[in-house]
Amino acid sequence: MTYAETLSESVRKKARIHAYLACIFGCISEVMLDNSALIIIYFTMLDGGDMLTMMGTSFTGLMGALLYIPSSIIIARTGLKPMVRYACCTGCAGFLLMAAAPWFGTMLAKYIALIGCFIFCIQRCCYGATWYPMLDVFLRPQDRAGFFGMMRFFYTGFTGILFFILGVILKYDPPLIFMQSVLAASGLLLLGRYFYIAKFPDNLRDAPETPDVKKGLSISMKNGPLTAYSVYLGLFTIAYTSLIPLAYLYFKQFAGLDDGTVQIISSVGIGGLVTGYLLYSGKLGKLKLKYLELFTHCAYIIVALSLFFVDRSLPGFPVFAGAVIFLASLAYSVYMCNNSAELLALARPGNKTVAMAFVQTYSSAGVAIGRLGSSLILGTSLLAPVWESGGREISRYQTFFLFSGVMLLVLLFLLPTLPSFIPAHDDYYEPKK
């Protein structure tokens, strides 16, 4: 019997509500970096260029690849909630530094903003290493799909409305101080995340894990379902992770859409997230995981190839752009819920912290390779800015979309190796019933 099953329903319900509120306060900054055009617009306002802009979005993956496993060691000494406190304060400092960047002068502003983004991304893996173990205290296996869907529905619904309003305001070309205020407020709200996480119930029955990283990694690597899922996750992430930020750069820099339109398109994308999370909390979450993983993979193939083949001269191109971003975000929401459920299902009791860090390291490495690689290629001009094919101009951004689509098509052959496709294993795997 898990510890969550020993808690009363009222305690579990209260903990879930606190988790929803923690996400609403803490995820504005994360959604802003991962799924909104605001950070990209801010860097372009500071003359950051394509390379620095994409580099800022790569830091989350880079830090995760390097720090998820060390974070699991630190957590064993500090405890879960103290680590969350340190992480929230660090993330707040990072966003405040980004907001203050223009005050350092024109030459330094973009680099100061990049440093602030780097500081914020350091804390994300430290916080991420605590999140699932804390949820595991009050979430039963049968609660996972509904919880993750509803939790993300609440915070993306809130951020979607907020970012849509910001997009409308940006169409009136507000001064730079407006963007600075938005970033500063987002950073300060991170402190509210810790306020509610501090109210989570503690596991009073089981002793805290004191991970032996060498032994824990050995156990993880010998777990066939865990390693198969991790390898697929890393490769899949390399293929898809740059699509949305590159799409925003493509819409702004090559298709010629204004800042407000690009931000409104990104808020439509957040609408896709909201839709996906709402569906996942209901009927979608009751489907077999293998069908949901297949849907996610195929949806990203459609997104990548659509962005390559559809020309910017298409009548109503902004509507097409919004539809593609909506589909990409819908796929991302389903992917995130799938990933959360699989993390908890694959992590063996007694080795949960290291096992989760093991999987998240592969995922983070994929983000780092995909986005940092895109940044370096854009910065070194390895790709021609524009080339012609079939009588139309194709930008270097579309070249990336073509590469992603082809890579995703190849990776389809790895899907049958995932634990959801072959659930019967001698190794540990506890999916939802």
mmCIF file of N, CA and C in Angstrom, residues 185-234:
data_model
loop_
_atom_site.group_PDB
_atom_site.id
_atom_site.type_symbol
_atom_site.label_atom_id
_atom_site.label_comp_id
_atom_site.label_asym_id
_atom_site.label_seq_id
_atom_site.Cartn_x
_atom_site.Cartn_y
_atom_site.Cartn_z
ATOM 1 N N ALA A 185 6.969 40.981 -12.388
ATOM 2 C CA ALA A 185 5.812 40.422 -11.687
ATOM 3 C C ALA A 185 5.806 38.901 -11.770
ATOM 4 N N SER A 186 6.177 38.356 -12.930
ATOM 5 C CA SER A 186 6.219 36.895 -13.087
ATOM 6 C C SER A 186 7.236 36.271 -12.143
ATOM 7 N N GLY A 187 8.372 36.947 -11.967
ATOM 8 C CA GLY A 187 9.384 36.436 -11.044
ATOM 9 C C GLY A 187 8.917 36.466 -9.604
ATOM 10 N N LEU A 188 8.284 37.544 -9.190
ATOM 11 C CA LEU A 188 7.810 37.662 -7.814
ATOM 12 C C LEU A 188 6.739 36.624 -7.490
ATOM 13 N N LEU A 189 5.927 36.281 -8.480
ATOM 14 C CA LEU A 189 4.872 35.290 -8.252
ATOM 15 C C LEU A 189 5.438 33.906 -7.941
ATOM 16 N N LEU A 190 6.694 33.657 -8.313
ATOM 17 C CA LEU A 190 7.311 32.374 -7.972
ATOM 18 C C LEU A 190 7.337 32.130 -6.466
ATOM 19 N N LEU A 191 7.380 33.200 -5.695
ATOM 20 C CA LEU A 191 7.410 33.043 -4.243
ATOM 21 C C LEU A 191 6.088 32.447 -3.738
ATOM 22 N N GLY A 192 4.990 32.695 -4.476
ATOM 23 C CA GLY A 192 3.719 32.094 -4.105
ATOM 24 C C GLY A 192 3.710 30.592 -4.290
ATOM 25 N N ARG A 193 4.531 30.102 -5.223
ATOM 26 C CA ARG A 193 4.633 28.650 -5.424
ATOM 27 C C ARG A 193 5.088 27.971 -4.133
ATOM 28 N N TYR A 194 6.134 28.503 -3.500
ATOM 29 C CA TYR A 194 6.624 27.870 -2.270
ATOM 30 C C TYR A 194 5.589 27.968 -1.154
ATOM 31 N N PHE A 195 4.859 29.075 -1.070
ATOM 32 C CA PHE A 195 3.859 29.261 -0.012
ATOM 33 C C PHE A 195 2.882 28.086 0.012
ATOM 34 N N TYR A 196 2.440 27.649 -1.165
ATOM 35 C CA TYR A 196 1.460 26.562 -1.218
ATOM 36 C C TYR A 196 2.117 25.186 -1.148
ATOM 37 N N ILE A 197 3.300 25.038 -1.683
ATOM 38 C CA ILE A 197 3.977 23.746 -1.586
ATOM 39 C C ILE A 197 4.330 23.424 -0.138
ATOM 40 N N ALA A 198 4.609 24.462 0.646
ATOM 41 C CA ALA A 198 4.919 24.248 2.067
ATOM 42 C C ALA A 198 3.747 23.609 2.805
ATOM 43 N N LYS A 199 2.546 23.691 2.226
ATOM 44 C CA LYS A 199 1.353 23.115 2.849
ATOM 45 C C LYS A 199 1.110 21.662 2.439
ATOM 46 N N PHE A 200 1.931 21.118 1.526
ATOM 47 C CA PHE A 200 1.762 19.720 1.117
ATOM 48 C C PHE A 200 1.953 18.792 2.313
ATOM 49 N N PRO A 201 1.238 17.662 2.367
ATOM 50 C CA PRO A 201 1.480 16.694 3.453
ATOM 51 C C PRO A 201 2.845 16.044 3.296
ATOM 52 N N ASP A 202 3.436 15.676 4.415
ATOM 53 C CA ASP A 202 4.714 14.974 4.417
ATOM 54 C C ASP A 202 4.473 13.486 4.628
ATOM 55 N N ASN A 203 5.366 12.688 4.111
ATOM 56 C CA ASN A 203 5.303 11.238 4.312
ATOM 57 C C ASN A 203 5.810 10.928 5.721
ATOM 58 N N LEU A 204 4.882 10.611 6.623
ATOM 59 C CA LEU A 204 5.232 10.365 8.020
ATOM 60 C C LEU A 204 5.469 8.885 8.307
ATOM 61 N N ARG A 205 5.323 8.059 7.282
ATOM 62 C CA ARG A 205 5.481 6.620 7.493
ATOM 63 C C ARG A 205 6.839 6.112 7.018
ATOM 64 N N ASP A 206 7.207 6.491 5.807
ATOM 65 C CA ASP A 206 8.427 5.960 5.200
ATOM 66 C C ASP A 206 9.591 6.910 5.437
ATOM 67 N N ALA A 207 10.749 6.354 5.681
ATOM 68 C CA ALA A 207 11.948 7.168 5.843
ATOM 69 C C ALA A 207 12.291 7.834 4.510
ATOM 70 N N PRO A 208 12.794 9.071 4.545
ATOM 71 C CA PRO A 208 13.167 9.740 3.293
ATOM 72 C C PRO A 208 14.240 8.948 2.548
ATOM 73 N N GLU A 209 14.135 8.961 1.250
ATOM 74 C CA GLU A 209 15.147 8.280 0.452
ATOM 75 C C GLU A 209 16.499 8.969 0.619
ATOM 76 N N THR A 210 17.531 8.173 0.811
ATOM 77 C CA THR A 210 18.900 8.695 0.820
ATOM 78 C C THR A 210 19.615 8.030 -0.354
ATOM 79 N N PRO A 211 19.467 8.616 -1.538
ATOM 80 C CA PRO A 211 19.893 7.919 -2.735
ATOM 81 C C PRO A 211 21.395 7.669 -2.813
ATOM 82 N N ASP A 212 21.730 6.429 -3.119
ATOM 83 C CA ASP A 212 23.083 6.065 -3.511
ATOM 84 C C ASP A 212 23.093 6.170 -5.035
ATOM 85 N N VAL A 213 23.679 7.249 -5.543
ATOM 86 C CA VAL A 213 23.548 7.540 -6.961
ATOM 87 C C VAL A 213 24.120 6.425 -7.820
ATOM 88 N N LYS A 214 25.275 5.897 -7.444
ATOM 89 C CA LYS A 214 25.885 4.834 -8.241
ATOM 90 C C LYS A 214 24.978 3.601 -8.284
ATOM 91 N N LYS A 215 24.472 3.206 -7.115
ATOM 92 C CA LYS A 215 23.573 2.051 -7.059
ATOM 93 C C LYS A 215 22.257 2.366 -7.761
ATOM 94 N N GLY A 216 21.738 3.600 -7.539
ATOM 95 C CA GLY A 216 20.469 3.995 -8.146
ATOM 96 C C GLY A 216 20.546 4.025 -9.662
ATOM 97 N N LEU A 217 21.662 4.516 -10.200
ATOM 98 C CA LEU A 217 21.828 4.535 -11.648
ATOM 99 C C LEU A 217 21.937 3.126 -12.208
ATOM 100 N N SER A 218 22.599 2.244 -11.449
ATOM 101 C CA SER A 218 22.724 0.848 -11.878
ATOM 102 C C SER A 218 21.348 0.184 -11.949
ATOM 103 N N ILE A 219 20.523 0.434 -10.921
ATOM 104 C CA ILE A 219 19.164 -0.115 -10.915
ATOM 105 C C ILE A 219 18.364 0.437 -12.090
ATOM 106 N N SER A 220 18.507 1.732 -12.336
ATOM 107 C CA SER A 220 17.746 2.379 -13.414
ATOM 108 C C SER A 220 18.160 1.840 -14.783
ATOM 109 N N MET A 221 19.448 1.705 -14.999
ATOM 110 C CA MET A 221 19.934 1.262 -16.306
ATOM 111 C C MET A 221 19.582 -0.194 -16.584
ATOM 112 N N LYS A 222 19.386 -0.985 -15.516
ATOM 113 C CA LYS A 222 18.999 -2.384 -15.692
ATOM 114 C C LYS A 222 17.486 -2.560 -15.854
ATOM 115 N N ASN A 223 16.759 -1.462 -15.682
ATOM 116 C CA ASN A 223 15.306 -1.494 -15.845
ATOM 117 C C ASN A 223 14.995 -1.245 -17.322
ATOM 118 N N GLY A 224 14.658 -2.286 -18.060
ATOM 119 C CA GLY A 224 14.437 -2.187 -19.498
ATOM 120 C C GLY A 224 13.399 -1.154 -19.903
ATOM 121 N N PRO A 225 12.194 -1.161 -19.301
ATOM 122 C CA PRO A 225 11.196 -0.150 -19.665
ATOM 123 C C PRO A 225 11.672 1.278 -19.421
ATOM 124 N N LEU A 226 12.394 1.474 -18.307
ATOM 125 C CA LEU A 226 12.875 2.814 -17.966
ATOM 126 C C LEU A 226 13.890 3.316 -18.988
ATOM 127 N N THR A 227 14.857 2.480 -19.338
ATOM 128 C CA THR A 227 15.883 2.902 -20.298
ATOM 129 C C THR A 227 15.296 3.074 -21.699
ATOM 130 N N ALA A 228 14.393 2.195 -22.107
ATOM 131 C CA ALA A 228 13.773 2.325 -23.434
ATOM 132 C C ALA A 228 13.009 3.639 -23.529
ATOM 133 N N TYR A 229 12.255 3.943 -22.484
ATOM 134 C CA TYR A 229 11.486 5.189 -22.480
ATOM 135 C C TYR A 229 12.413 6.402 -22.463
ATOM 136 N N SER A 230 13.495 6.331 -21.696
ATOM 137 C CA SER A 230 14.428 7.457 -21.584
ATOM 138 C C SER A 230 15.108 7.752 -22.912
ATOM 139 N N VAL A 231 15.563 6.701 -23.602
ATOM 140 C CA VAL A 231 16.243 6.893 -24.885
ATOM 141 C C VAL A 231 15.281 7.487 -25.913
ATOM 142 N N TYR A 232 14.083 6.943 -25.974
ATOM 143 C CA TYR A 232 13.082 7.492 -26.908
ATOM 144 C C TYR A 232 12.797 8.951 -26.578
ATOM 145 N N LEU A 233 12.653 9.239 -25.291
ATOM 146 C CA LEU A 233 12.317 10.595 -24.862
ATOM 147 C C LEU A 233 13.402 11.584 -25.286
ATOM 148 N N GLY A 234 14.668 11.193 -25.100
ATOM 149 C CA GLY A 234 15.767 12.071 -25.476
ATOM 150 C C GLY A 234 15.769 12.374 -26.966
#
